Amino acid sequence: QQSGRKYNLFLKRRLRIDKRHQSKDSIFFRDGVRRIDFVLSYVDDLNKEWEKKLERRKEFESNLQKAGLELETEDKKESEDGKIYFVKIHAPWEVLITYAEVLNIKVPIRENDIPPMVENPLDCVLFPLRLPEKVMHPEPDYFTAPFSKDKQELYLINDESTFFSPSMRNRIVNYILTRCPYGTEEGKKKFGIKRLLNNGTYTAAYPLHDCQYWKKASDPNCDSERYTLYMEWARFLRFYKEQPLVLIRKYYGEKIGIYFAWLGFYTEMLFLAAVVGLICFLYGLFTMDENMSSKEICDPAIGGEIIMCPLCDRDCEYWRLNTTCQSSQYSHLFDNVATLFFAIFMGIWVTLFLEFWKRRQARLKYEWDLVDFEEEQQQLQLRPEYEAKCTQKKRNPVTQEMEPYLPLTSQAVRFCISGATVLFWVSLIIASMIAVIVYRLAVYAAFASLMENTQTLQPISGLLTPQLATSVTASCLNFVIIMILNFFYERIAIWITDMEIPRTHMEYENRLTMKMFLFQFVNYYSSCFYVAFFKGKFVGYPGAYTYMFNRWRNEECDPAGCLIELTTQLTIVMAGKQIWGNIQEAIVP
């Protein structure tokens, strides 16, 4: 009871909770003027750490107010379950202009007066793919410059409340939240919303959308950009339309805008590759009956007279080559003359894709004023974790300012641990691949024996060969292992990247990306490399077969080759990955 009274007293003293009625869809404080730029939520669960969390929140929110932010709390009675408090955060003009200068945010200085490009003669043909002009360009294009607090008269400041876009305001508040201290524990200075979320002091921290996605906001001061994006872009029936990248950038920020620009460009280029691939597939389909190798395998006078050795050492009989007639015909779909052309085409395609994307990216960097973005990030965006953990300082020879730094010996030790961890996980992938190969060898003989001795399987034995049955089950098993390893490694990769203490956000993302790329490349494609380059190469010959671990006889490819198995492997892994990704991104939310 004493703790409860103490807590209620803290709430009353800290903030006055205005009881005036307000729509739950509002993106403003209760006064209807100050915009909500960020929200923190927490639950006052009365456990043994309750008082410690209370003190952290009290100190943290007090420091936020000292930094110039304004706070307003929604009582738990206002929440749907009656348990959650919401702390609304507003950044006033003084805070925005101070940190806009710190973050080097570029803002408009005058409207762009460069004449637009000459109209494309294909515009009339592409008209069905276009979106309305007000969606594609919701505001005029401007010349911009980095914001300076002392030169405000140079900028187009018509309205202080809308001068900085919501994504800019969110970025500024997030910058403050990640660096705001909340006390000292165990002799160390503690700071940042990330730690408070990890230790359960707050349950969530997020910016607000401007409205519900399915209806416009009732507030006339709200632009309802989320609703516009949903109606014109984020719907399945709009998949063929061009993307409103300017609006995406304005609403979500440059990072998300660049991602969707890349995704759209990638999809367009893949469409071209898919058309060529479909033509090659159709060529294989129409020439299936003219394939000489499958003709000879299917011919009773040729393939029917060739007796093949047993597929396993025990319980397997001799068999005739023409029993694999159907599988050899189907393998022609993916293994024909057009396949060679398609391989050459894809080699050219991937080069063109990279070069065209560089060009597209350069254009976006110019249009969105991101030309110096990477350099600015490197110079300005020291990670708060780096500043906190690097207690030693040295003078920067360029700026002549004292900066935190990590000693070389500490860096070397951290890189060694990081490299050893990545190497261990890559070794784990190789070990799991060997385990799948052992599974293939173990069940291959069982499938061969089962299909020879089971009468009910005889009608489909021509299509479902022991090789294909083994490949399908092994591919499914391999996919499950891939997803499990990927799930755990994602967390390990983040942990070891945090341990390295990268200096800037750019360095952090680059290191994390490299670790994930290396791991996922080996994880997803090691089994495909085995089928493509190793399977069937070390079989031996009758009377002197080679065995893995002196126990399991090495498996052979289908008489028509291993490409149909490779296709099966890729299809299961890639399709499974896409299905799982869609479940996570669309169905679960």
Coordinates of C-alpha atoms in Angstrom, one line a residue:
Q1 CA 0.0 0.0 0.0
Q2 CA 2.8 2.3 0.9
S3 CA 4.5 1.6 -2.5
G4 CA 1.2 2.2 -4.3
R5 CA 0.7 5.6 -2.6
K6 CA 4.2 6.5 -3.4
Y7 CA 3.7 5.7 -7.0
N8 CA 0.4 7.6 -7.3
L9 CA 2.1 10.6 -5.7
F10 CA 4.9 10.4 -8.3
L11 CA 2.4 10.3 -11.2
K12 CA 0.5 13.4 -9.9
R13 CA 3.7 15.4 -9.3
R14 CA 5.4 14.4 -12.5
L15 CA 2.6 15.2 -14.9
R16 CA -0.9 16.6 -14.7
I17 CA -3.1 14.2 -16.5
D18 CA -5.7 16.2 -18.3
K19 CA -9.1 14.6 -18.1
R20 CA -10.6 16.4 -21.1
H21 CA -12.1 14.0 -23.7
Q22 CA -9.9 13.2 -26.6
S23 CA -10.3 10.8 -29.6
K24 CA -8.1 7.8 -29.4
D25 CA -7.2 8.3 -33.0
S26 CA -5.7 11.7 -32.2
I27 CA -2.0 12.3 -32.9
F28 CA -1.9 15.3 -30.6
F29 CA -1.6 16.0 -26.9
R30 CA -4.9 16.7 -25.1
D31 CA -4.5 20.4 -26.0
G32 CA -5.0 19.4 -29.7
V33 CA -1.9 21.5 -30.6
R34 CA 1.3 19.6 -29.7
R35 CA 2.0 16.7 -31.9
I36 CA 2.8 13.2 -30.4
D37 CA 6.3 12.4 -31.8
F38 CA 6.9 9.2 -29.8
V39 CA 5.2 7.0 -27.2
L40 CA 6.6 4.9 -24.3
S41 CA 4.4 2.3 -22.7
Y42 CA 4.8 0.4 -19.4
V43 CA 2.8 -1.7 -17.0
D44 CA 3.0 -1.1 -13.2
D45 CA 3.4 -4.8 -12.2
L46 CA 4.0 -5.0 -8.4
N47 CA 6.9 -7.5 -8.5
K48 CA 10.2 -7.4 -6.6
E49 CA 11.8 -5.1 -9.2
W50 CA 8.9 -2.7 -9.3
E51 CA 10.5 0.0 -7.2
K52 CA 13.8 -0.2 -9.2
K53 CA 11.8 0.2 -12.5
L54 CA 9.9 3.1 -11.0
E55 CA 13.1 4.9 -10.1
R56 CA 14.5 4.3 -13.6
R57 CA 11.4 5.7 -15.2
K58 CA 11.4 8.7 -12.9
E59 CA 15.0 9.5 -13.6
F60 CA 14.7 8.8 -17.3
E61 CA 11.6 11.0 -17.8
S62 CA 13.0 13.7 -15.7
N63 CA 16.2 13.8 -17.9
L64 CA 14.0 13.8 -21.0
Q65 CA 12.3 16.9 -19.7
K66 CA 15.7 18.5 -19.0
A67 CA 16.6 17.8 -22.6
G68 CA 13.6 20.0 -23.6
L69 CA 11.0 17.3 -24.5
E70 CA 7.5 17.6 -23.2
L71 CA 5.6 14.6 -21.7
E72 CA 2.0 13.8 -21.1
T73 CA 0.8 10.5 -19.5
E74 CA -2.3 8.6 -20.4
D75 CA -3.6 6.8 -17.3
K76 CA -4.0 3.0 -17.5
K77 CA -7.8 3.4 -17.2
E78 CA -7.7 4.8 -20.7
S79 CA -6.0 1.7 -22.2
E80 CA -8.0 -1.2 -23.6
D81 CA -6.9 -3.7 -20.9
G82 CA -6.8 -1.2 -18.1
K83 CA -3.1 -2.1 -17.3
I84 CA -0.9 0.0 -19.6
Y85 CA 0.3 3.5 -19.1
F86 CA 1.3 5.5 -22.2
V87 CA 3.8 8.4 -22.0
K88 CA 3.4 10.7 -25.0
I89 CA 6.4 12.7 -26.0
H90 CA 6.4 16.0 -27.9
A91 CA 9.5 17.8 -29.3
P92 CA 9.0 21.6 -29.2
W93 CA 10.5 23.9 -31.9
E94 CA 13.7 24.7 -29.9
V95 CA 14.5 21.0 -29.5
L96 CA 13.9 20.3 -33.1
I97 CA 16.1 23.1 -34.5
T98 CA 18.9 22.2 -32.0
Y99 CA 19.1 18.6 -33.0
A100 CA 18.4 19.2 -36.7
E101 CA 21.7 21.1 -36.7
V102 CA 23.4 18.3 -34.7
L103 CA 22.1 15.6 -37.1
N104 CA 22.8 17.7 -40.1
I105 CA 19.2 17.4 -41.4
K106 CA 18.7 19.0 -44.8
V107 CA 15.6 21.2 -45.1
P108 CA 14.1 23.4 -48.0
I109 CA 15.6 26.7 -48.9
R110 CA 13.7 27.4 -52.1
E111 CA 11.5 25.7 -54.6
N112 CA 13.1 23.8 -57.4
D113 CA 12.9 25.9 -60.6
I114 CA 14.8 23.5 -62.9
P115 CA 12.5 22.6 -65.9
P116 CA 11.1 19.0 -65.8
M117 CA 12.5 16.4 -68.1
V118 CA 11.2 16.1 -71.7
E119 CA 8.1 13.9 -71.7
N120 CA 8.6 10.2 -72.5
P121 CA 6.9 9.2 -75.8
L122 CA 5.9 6.0 -74.0
D123 CA 4.0 7.8 -71.3
C124 CA 0.6 7.2 -73.0
V125 CA 1.4 3.5 -73.1
L126 CA 2.5 3.4 -69.5
F127 CA -0.4 5.5 -68.3
P128 CA -2.3 2.5 -66.7
L129 CA 0.8 1.9 -64.5
R130 CA 0.9 5.5 -63.2
L131 CA -0.5 6.8 -59.9
P132 CA -2.2 10.2 -59.6
E133 CA 0.3 13.1 -59.5
K134 CA -0.8 14.2 -56.0
V135 CA 0.2 10.7 -54.7
M136 CA 3.5 10.6 -56.7
H137 CA 4.5 14.1 -55.7
P138 CA 2.6 15.2 -52.6
E139 CA 4.6 18.4 -52.3
P140 CA 6.8 20.5 -54.6
D141 CA 10.5 19.7 -55.0
Y142 CA 12.9 22.0 -53.2
F143 CA 16.6 22.9 -53.1
T144 CA 17.8 22.0 -49.7
A145 CA 20.7 22.7 -47.3
P146 CA 21.8 21.4 -43.9
F147 CA 19.9 23.2 -41.1
S148 CA 21.6 25.9 -39.1
K149 CA 20.0 27.4 -36.0
D150 CA 21.6 30.8 -36.7
K151 CA 20.4 31.1 -40.3
Q152 CA 16.7 30.4 -39.9
E153 CA 15.7 33.3 -42.2
L154 CA 17.2 31.3 -45.2
Y155 CA 14.8 28.5 -44.9
L156 CA 11.2 28.2 -46.1
I157 CA 9.6 28.1 -42.6
N158 CA 5.9 28.8 -43.3
D159 CA 4.6 26.8 -40.3
E160 CA 6.9 25.7 -37.4
S161 CA 4.5 22.7 -36.6
T162 CA 4.9 21.2 -40.1
F163 CA 8.3 22.4 -41.2
F164 CA 9.9 19.1 -40.1
S165 CA 8.2 16.0 -41.5
P166 CA 7.0 13.4 -39.0
S167 CA 9.8 11.0 -40.0
M168 CA 12.4 13.8 -39.2
R169 CA 10.7 14.5 -35.8
N170 CA 10.7 10.8 -35.0
R171 CA 14.4 10.6 -35.9
I172 CA 15.3 13.5 -33.6
V173 CA 13.3 12.2 -30.6
N174 CA 14.7 8.7 -31.1
Y175 CA 18.2 10.2 -31.1
I176 CA 17.5 11.8 -27.7
L177 CA 15.9 8.6 -26.3
T178 CA 18.9 6.5 -27.2
R179 CA 21.3 8.8 -25.4
C180 CA 19.3 9.9 -22.4
P181 CA 20.8 8.6 -19.1
Y182 CA 18.6 7.1 -16.3
G183 CA 21.1 6.6 -13.5
T184 CA 24.1 4.6 -12.3
E185 CA 24.0 0.9 -11.5
E186 CA 26.9 -1.2 -10.4
G187 CA 29.2 1.7 -10.7
K188 CA 28.4 2.2 -14.4
K189 CA 26.5 5.0 -16.1
K190 CA 23.3 3.6 -17.6
F191 CA 21.5 5.2 -20.5
G192 CA 19.2 4.7 -23.6
I193 CA 15.7 3.4 -24.2
K194 CA 17.1 0.2 -25.6
R195 CA 18.4 -0.9 -22.2
L196 CA 15.1 0.1 -20.5
L197 CA 13.2 -2.0 -23.0
N198 CA 15.5 -5.0 -22.4
N199 CA 15.2 -4.9 -18.6
G200 CA 11.4 -4.4 -18.8
T201 CA 11.2 -0.9 -17.4
Y202 CA 9.2 0.0 -20.5
T203 CA 7.3 -2.5 -22.6
A204 CA 7.5 -0.6 -25.9
A205 CA 8.7 2.6 -27.6
Y206 CA 7.4 3.7 -30.9
P207 CA 6.2 6.6 -33.1
L208 CA 2.5 6.8 -34.0
H209 CA 1.0 6.4 -37.4
D210 CA -1.0 9.4 -38.5
C211 CA -4.3 7.5 -38.9
Q212 CA -6.0 4.1 -39.2
Y213 CA -4.9 2.6 -42.6
W214 CA -8.5 1.8 -43.7
K215 CA -10.0 5.3 -43.1
K216 CA -9.0 8.9 -43.1
A217 CA -8.3 10.7 -39.8
S218 CA -11.2 12.7 -38.5
D219 CA -8.8 15.5 -37.5
P220 CA -8.5 18.0 -40.3
N221 CA -4.9 18.8 -39.3
C222 CA -3.9 15.3 -40.2
D223 CA -2.7 14.5 -43.7
S224 CA -3.8 10.8 -43.5
E225 CA -0.7 9.8 -45.5
R226 CA -0.9 6.2 -44.2
Y227 CA -4.4 5.9 -45.6
T228 CA -3.2 7.2 -49.0
L229 CA -0.3 4.8 -49.0
Y230 CA -2.7 1.9 -48.2
M231 CA -5.2 2.8 -50.9
E232 CA -2.7 3.6 -53.6
W233 CA 0.2 1.3 -52.8
A234 CA 0.0 -1.4 -50.1
R235 CA -2.8 -3.4 -51.6
F236 CA -2.5 -6.6 -53.7
L237 CA -4.6 -5.2 -56.6
R238 CA -2.1 -2.3 -56.9
F239 CA 0.9 -4.6 -57.5
Y240 CA 1.3 -3.5 -61.1
K241 CA 1.3 0.2 -60.3
E242 CA 4.5 2.3 -59.8
Q243 CA 5.5 3.0 -56.2
P244 CA 4.9 6.4 -54.6
L245 CA 8.5 6.6 -53.4
V246 CA 8.5 10.3 -52.6
L247 CA 5.5 9.7 -50.3
I248 CA 7.1 6.6 -48.8
R249 CA 10.2 8.6 -48.1
K250 CA 8.3 11.4 -46.6
Y251 CA 6.2 9.2 -44.3
Y252 CA 8.8 6.5 -43.3
G253 CA 12.1 8.2 -43.9
E254 CA 14.9 7.7 -46.4
K255 CA 16.0 4.3 -45.2
I256 CA 12.6 2.6 -45.8
G257 CA 12.2 4.6 -49.0
I258 CA 15.5 3.3 -50.4
Y259 CA 14.6 -0.2 -49.4
F260 CA 11.3 -0.1 -51.4
A261 CA 13.0 1.6 -54.3
W262 CA 15.5 -1.3 -54.4
L263 CA 12.7 -3.9 -54.0
G264 CA 10.7 -2.5 -56.9
F265 CA 13.7 -2.3 -59.1
Y266 CA 14.7 -5.9 -58.2
T267 CA 11.2 -7.1 -59.0
E268 CA 11.2 -5.4 -62.4
M269 CA 14.5 -6.9 -63.3
L270 CA 13.4 -10.3 -62.0
F271 CA 10.3 -10.1 -64.2
L272 CA 12.6 -9.8 -67.3
A273 CA 14.6 -12.8 -66.1
A274 CA 11.4 -14.8 -65.4
V275 CA 10.1 -14.1 -69.0
V276 CA 13.4 -15.5 -70.5
G277 CA 13.3 -18.4 -68.0
L278 CA 9.7 -19.2 -69.0
I279 CA 10.7 -19.2 -72.7
C280 CA 13.6 -21.6 -72.0
F281 CA 11.2 -23.9 -70.0
L282 CA 8.6 -23.9 -72.8
Y283 CA 11.4 -24.8 -75.3
G284 CA 12.2 -27.8 -73.1
L285 CA 8.5 -28.7 -72.9
F286 CA 8.0 -28.6 -76.7
T287 CA 11.2 -30.5 -77.5
M288 CA 10.7 -33.1 -74.8
D289 CA 9.7 -35.8 -77.4
E290 CA 12.7 -35.0 -79.6
N291 CA 15.3 -35.5 -76.8
M292 CA 17.6 -38.3 -78.1
S293 CA 18.9 -39.4 -74.7
S294 CA 15.5 -39.9 -73.2
K295 CA 14.3 -41.6 -76.4
E296 CA 17.1 -44.1 -76.1
I297 CA 16.4 -44.7 -72.4
C298 CA 12.7 -45.2 -73.1
D299 CA 13.2 -47.4 -76.1
P300 CA 12.5 -51.1 -75.2
A301 CA 15.1 -52.2 -77.7
I302 CA 17.8 -50.0 -76.1
G303 CA 17.0 -48.9 -72.5
G304 CA 14.9 -52.0 -72.1
E305 CA 17.8 -54.3 -72.8
I306 CA 20.3 -52.5 -70.6
I307 CA 20.6 -54.2 -67.2
M308 CA 21.7 -51.9 -64.4
C309 CA 23.5 -52.9 -61.2
P310 CA 21.5 -53.0 -57.9
L311 CA 21.1 -49.6 -56.2
C312 CA 22.0 -50.9 -52.8
D313 CA 24.1 -53.8 -51.5
R314 CA 21.3 -55.7 -49.8
D315 CA 17.6 -56.2 -50.7
C316 CA 18.0 -54.6 -54.1
E317 CA 17.6 -56.4 -57.4
Y318 CA 19.0 -55.7 -60.9
W319 CA 16.9 -53.3 -62.9
R320 CA 16.4 -52.1 -66.5
L321 CA 17.4 -48.7 -67.6
N322 CA 14.0 -47.9 -69.2
T323 CA 12.3 -47.9 -65.8
T324 CA 13.6 -44.3 -65.4
C325 CA 12.0 -43.2 -68.7
Q326 CA 9.6 -40.7 -67.2
S327 CA 12.2 -39.0 -64.9
S328 CA 14.6 -38.7 -67.9
Q329 CA 11.9 -37.0 -69.9
Y330 CA 11.1 -34.5 -67.1
S331 CA 14.8 -33.8 -66.6
H332 CA 14.9 -32.5 -70.1
L333 CA 12.6 -29.6 -69.0
F334 CA 15.5 -28.1 -67.1
D335 CA 18.5 -29.6 -68.8
N336 CA 18.4 -28.8 -72.5
V337 CA 20.2 -26.5 -75.0
A338 CA 18.2 -23.5 -73.8
T339 CA 19.6 -24.0 -70.3
L340 CA 23.0 -23.1 -71.5
F341 CA 21.6 -19.9 -73.1
F342 CA 19.8 -19.1 -69.9
A343 CA 22.9 -19.6 -67.8
I344 CA 24.8 -17.1 -70.1
F345 CA 21.9 -14.7 -70.0
M346 CA 21.7 -14.8 -66.1
G347 CA 25.5 -14.0 -66.0
I348 CA 24.9 -10.9 -68.1
W349 CA 21.6 -10.1 -66.3
V350 CA 23.2 -10.0 -62.8
T351 CA 25.9 -7.6 -64.1
L352 CA 23.4 -5.3 -65.7
F353 CA 21.2 -5.5 -62.6
L354 CA 24.1 -4.3 -60.4
E355 CA 25.1 -1.5 -62.8
F356 CA 21.6 -0.3 -63.4
W357 CA 20.9 -0.3 -59.7
K358 CA 24.0 1.8 -59.1
R359 CA 22.7 4.3 -61.6
R360 CA 19.2 4.3 -60.0
Q361 CA 20.7 4.7 -56.6
A362 CA 22.8 7.6 -57.7
R363 CA 19.7 9.3 -59.1
L364 CA 17.8 8.8 -55.8
K365 CA 20.7 10.1 -53.8
Y366 CA 20.7 13.3 -55.8
E367 CA 16.9 13.7 -55.8
W368 CA 16.6 12.9 -52.0
D369 CA 19.7 15.0 -51.0
L370 CA 21.7 11.9 -49.8
V371 CA 24.9 12.5 -51.8
D372 CA 27.0 13.1 -48.6
F373 CA 24.8 10.9 -46.4
E374 CA 27.4 8.1 -45.7
E375 CA 30.2 10.5 -45.0
E376 CA 28.0 12.6 -42.7
Q377 CA 26.8 9.5 -40.8
Q378 CA 30.4 8.4 -40.3
Q379 CA 31.4 11.8 -38.9
L380 CA 28.3 12.6 -36.8
Q381 CA 26.5 9.4 -35.8
L382 CA 28.7 7.9 -33.1
R383 CA 26.7 5.1 -31.5
P384 CA 25.7 5.8 -27.9
E385 CA 27.0 2.3 -27.0
Y386 CA 30.4 3.2 -28.4
E387 CA 30.5 6.5 -26.4
A388 CA 29.5 4.7 -23.2
K389 CA 31.8 1.7 -23.4
C390 CA 34.9 3.5 -24.7
T391 CA 36.1 5.3 -21.6
Q392 CA 39.4 6.3 -23.0
K393 CA 39.8 9.3 -25.2
K394 CA 42.3 10.7 -27.7
R395 CA 42.6 13.8 -29.9
N396 CA 41.2 13.6 -33.4
P397 CA 44.1 14.8 -35.7
V398 CA 41.6 16.4 -38.1
T399 CA 39.1 18.1 -35.8
Q400 CA 41.5 18.5 -32.9
E401 CA 38.7 17.4 -30.6
M402 CA 38.9 14.7 -27.9
E403 CA 37.0 11.6 -29.0
P404 CA 36.3 8.2 -27.4
Y405 CA 38.3 5.3 -28.8
L406 CA 38.7 1.5 -28.4
P407 CA 42.3 0.4 -27.7
L408 CA 43.8 -1.8 -30.4
T409 CA 44.4 -4.8 -28.1
S410 CA 40.7 -4.7 -27.1
Q411 CA 39.6 -4.5 -30.8
A412 CA 41.9 -7.5 -31.7
V413 CA 40.5 -9.7 -28.9
R414 CA 36.9 -8.8 -29.8
F415 CA 37.5 -9.5 -33.5
C416 CA 39.1 -12.9 -32.7
I417 CA 36.1 -13.9 -30.6
S418 CA 33.8 -12.7 -33.3
G419 CA 35.7 -14.5 -36.1
A420 CA 35.8 -17.7 -34.0
T421 CA 32.1 -17.6 -33.4
V422 CA 31.2 -17.1 -37.1
L423 CA 33.7 -19.9 -38.0
F424 CA 32.0 -22.2 -35.4
W425 CA 28.6 -21.6 -36.9
V426 CA 29.8 -22.1 -40.4
S427 CA 31.3 -25.4 -39.3
L428 CA 28.0 -26.2 -37.7
I429 CA 26.3 -25.8 -41.1
I430 CA 28.9 -28.0 -42.8
A431 CA 28.3 -30.6 -40.0
S432 CA 24.5 -30.5 -40.5
M433 CA 25.0 -30.8 -44.3
I434 CA 27.1 -34.0 -43.7
A435 CA 24.4 -35.3 -41.4
V436 CA 21.8 -34.7 -44.2
I437 CA 24.2 -36.5 -46.7
V438 CA 24.4 -39.5 -44.2
Y439 CA 20.6 -39.4 -44.1
R440 CA 20.4 -39.5 -47.9
L441 CA 22.8 -42.5 -48.0
A442 CA 20.9 -44.3 -45.2
V443 CA 17.4 -43.9 -46.7
Y444 CA 18.5 -44.2 -50.3
A445 CA 18.9 -48.0 -50.0
A446 CA 15.6 -48.2 -48.0
F447 CA 13.7 -46.3 -50.8
A448 CA 15.3 -48.4 -53.5
S449 CA 14.3 -51.6 -51.7
L450 CA 10.8 -50.3 -50.9
M451 CA 10.0 -49.3 -54.5
E452 CA 11.2 -52.5 -55.9
N453 CA 9.3 -54.8 -53.5
T454 CA 6.1 -52.8 -53.1
Q455 CA 3.5 -53.5 -55.8
T456 CA 1.3 -50.5 -55.0
L457 CA 4.2 -48.2 -55.8
Q458 CA 4.9 -49.7 -59.2
P459 CA 2.6 -47.4 -61.2
I460 CA 4.6 -44.3 -60.1
S461 CA 8.0 -45.9 -59.9
G462 CA 8.9 -44.4 -63.2
L463 CA 8.4 -40.9 -62.0
L464 CA 9.2 -41.2 -58.3
T465 CA 12.6 -42.9 -58.5
P466 CA 14.6 -43.7 -55.3
Q467 CA 16.9 -40.8 -56.2
L468 CA 14.0 -38.3 -56.4
A469 CA 12.3 -39.6 -53.3
T470 CA 15.6 -39.3 -51.4
S471 CA 16.2 -35.8 -52.7
V472 CA 12.7 -34.6 -51.8
T473 CA 12.7 -35.9 -48.2
A474 CA 16.3 -34.7 -47.7
S475 CA 15.5 -31.3 -49.1
C476 CA 12.6 -30.9 -46.7
L477 CA 14.8 -32.0 -43.8
N478 CA 17.5 -29.6 -44.9
F479 CA 15.0 -26.7 -45.1
V480 CA 13.9 -27.3 -41.5
I481 CA 17.6 -27.4 -40.4
I482 CA 18.3 -24.2 -42.4
M483 CA 15.5 -22.3 -40.8
I484 CA 16.4 -23.4 -37.2
L485 CA 20.1 -22.5 -37.7
N486 CA 19.0 -19.2 -39.3
F487 CA 16.7 -18.4 -36.3
F488 CA 19.5 -18.9 -33.7
Y489 CA 22.3 -17.3 -35.8
E490 CA 20.4 -14.0 -36.3
R491 CA 20.5 -13.5 -32.6
I492 CA 24.1 -14.6 -32.3
A493 CA 25.2 -12.3 -35.1
I494 CA 23.6 -9.3 -33.3
W495 CA 25.3 -10.3 -30.1
I496 CA 28.8 -10.6 -31.5
T497 CA 28.3 -7.4 -33.5
D498 CA 27.3 -5.6 -30.3
M499 CA 30.4 -7.1 -28.6
E500 CA 32.7 -5.6 -31.3
I501 CA 31.4 -2.1 -30.4
P502 CA 31.4 -0.6 -33.9
R503 CA 32.0 3.2 -33.9
T504 CA 29.1 4.3 -36.1
H505 CA 25.7 3.0 -37.1
M506 CA 27.0 2.6 -40.6
E507 CA 29.9 0.4 -39.4
Y508 CA 27.4 -1.6 -37.2
E509 CA 25.1 -2.3 -40.2
N510 CA 28.0 -3.2 -42.5
R511 CA 29.5 -5.7 -40.1
L512 CA 26.1 -7.3 -39.3
T513 CA 25.3 -7.5 -43.0
M514 CA 28.6 -9.2 -43.7
K515 CA 28.1 -11.8 -41.0
M516 CA 24.6 -12.5 -42.1
F517 CA 25.5 -12.7 -45.8
L518 CA 28.4 -15.1 -45.1
F519 CA 26.3 -17.4 -42.9
Q520 CA 23.2 -17.4 -45.1
F521 CA 25.2 -18.0 -48.2
V522 CA 26.7 -21.2 -46.7
N523 CA 23.5 -22.1 -45.0
Y524 CA 21.2 -21.9 -48.0
Y525 CA 23.5 -23.1 -50.7
S526 CA 25.8 -25.7 -49.3
S527 CA 23.4 -28.5 -50.0
C528 CA 22.9 -27.2 -53.5
F529 CA 26.7 -27.2 -54.0
Y530 CA 26.8 -30.8 -52.9
V531 CA 24.1 -32.0 -55.4
A532 CA 25.6 -29.9 -58.3
F533 CA 29.3 -30.7 -57.9
F534 CA 29.9 -33.7 -55.7
K535 CA 26.9 -36.1 -55.8
G536 CA 27.6 -39.0 -58.1
K537 CA 31.3 -38.1 -58.6
F538 CA 32.7 -40.6 -56.1
V539 CA 30.5 -43.7 -56.6
G540 CA 33.2 -46.1 -57.6
Y541 CA 32.3 -49.1 -59.9
P542 CA 30.7 -52.5 -59.4
G543 CA 32.8 -54.6 -57.1
A544 CA 34.6 -51.6 -55.8
Y545 CA 32.0 -49.0 -54.6
T546 CA 33.1 -46.2 -52.4
Y547 CA 31.6 -45.8 -48.9
M548 CA 31.2 -42.9 -46.6
F549 CA 32.7 -43.6 -43.1
N550 CA 33.2 -47.2 -44.5
R551 CA 29.5 -47.9 -43.9
W552 CA 27.1 -46.1 -46.3
R553 CA 27.5 -46.5 -50.1
N554 CA 27.8 -43.2 -51.9
E555 CA 24.6 -42.3 -53.8
E556 CA 24.4 -42.0 -57.6
C557 CA 22.6 -39.5 -59.8
D558 CA 19.6 -40.5 -61.9
P559 CA 20.7 -41.9 -65.3
A560 CA 19.5 -38.6 -66.8
G561 CA 21.7 -36.6 -64.5
C562 CA 21.5 -34.7 -61.2
L563 CA 19.9 -31.5 -62.5
I564 CA 16.3 -32.6 -61.7
E565 CA 17.4 -33.2 -58.1
L566 CA 19.1 -29.8 -58.0
T567 CA 15.9 -28.2 -59.3
T568 CA 13.9 -30.0 -56.6
Q569 CA 16.4 -28.9 -53.9
L570 CA 16.3 -25.3 -55.0
T571 CA 12.5 -25.2 -55.3
I572 CA 11.9 -26.6 -51.8
V573 CA 14.5 -24.3 -50.2
M574 CA 13.6 -21.1 -52.0
A575 CA 9.8 -21.7 -52.1
G576 CA 9.9 -22.7 -48.4
K577 CA 11.8 -19.6 -47.6
Q578 CA 9.3 -17.3 -49.4
I579 CA 6.3 -19.0 -47.8
W580 CA 7.9 -18.7 -44.3
G581 CA 8.8 -15.1 -45.0
N582 CA 5.2 -14.3 -46.0
I583 CA 3.9 -16.0 -42.9
Q584 CA 6.1 -13.9 -40.8
E585 CA 5.5 -10.6 -42.6
A586 CA 1.8 -10.9 -43.6
I587 CA -0.1 -13.6 -41.8
V588 CA 1.3 -13.3 -38.3
P589 CA 0.9 -9.5 -38.1

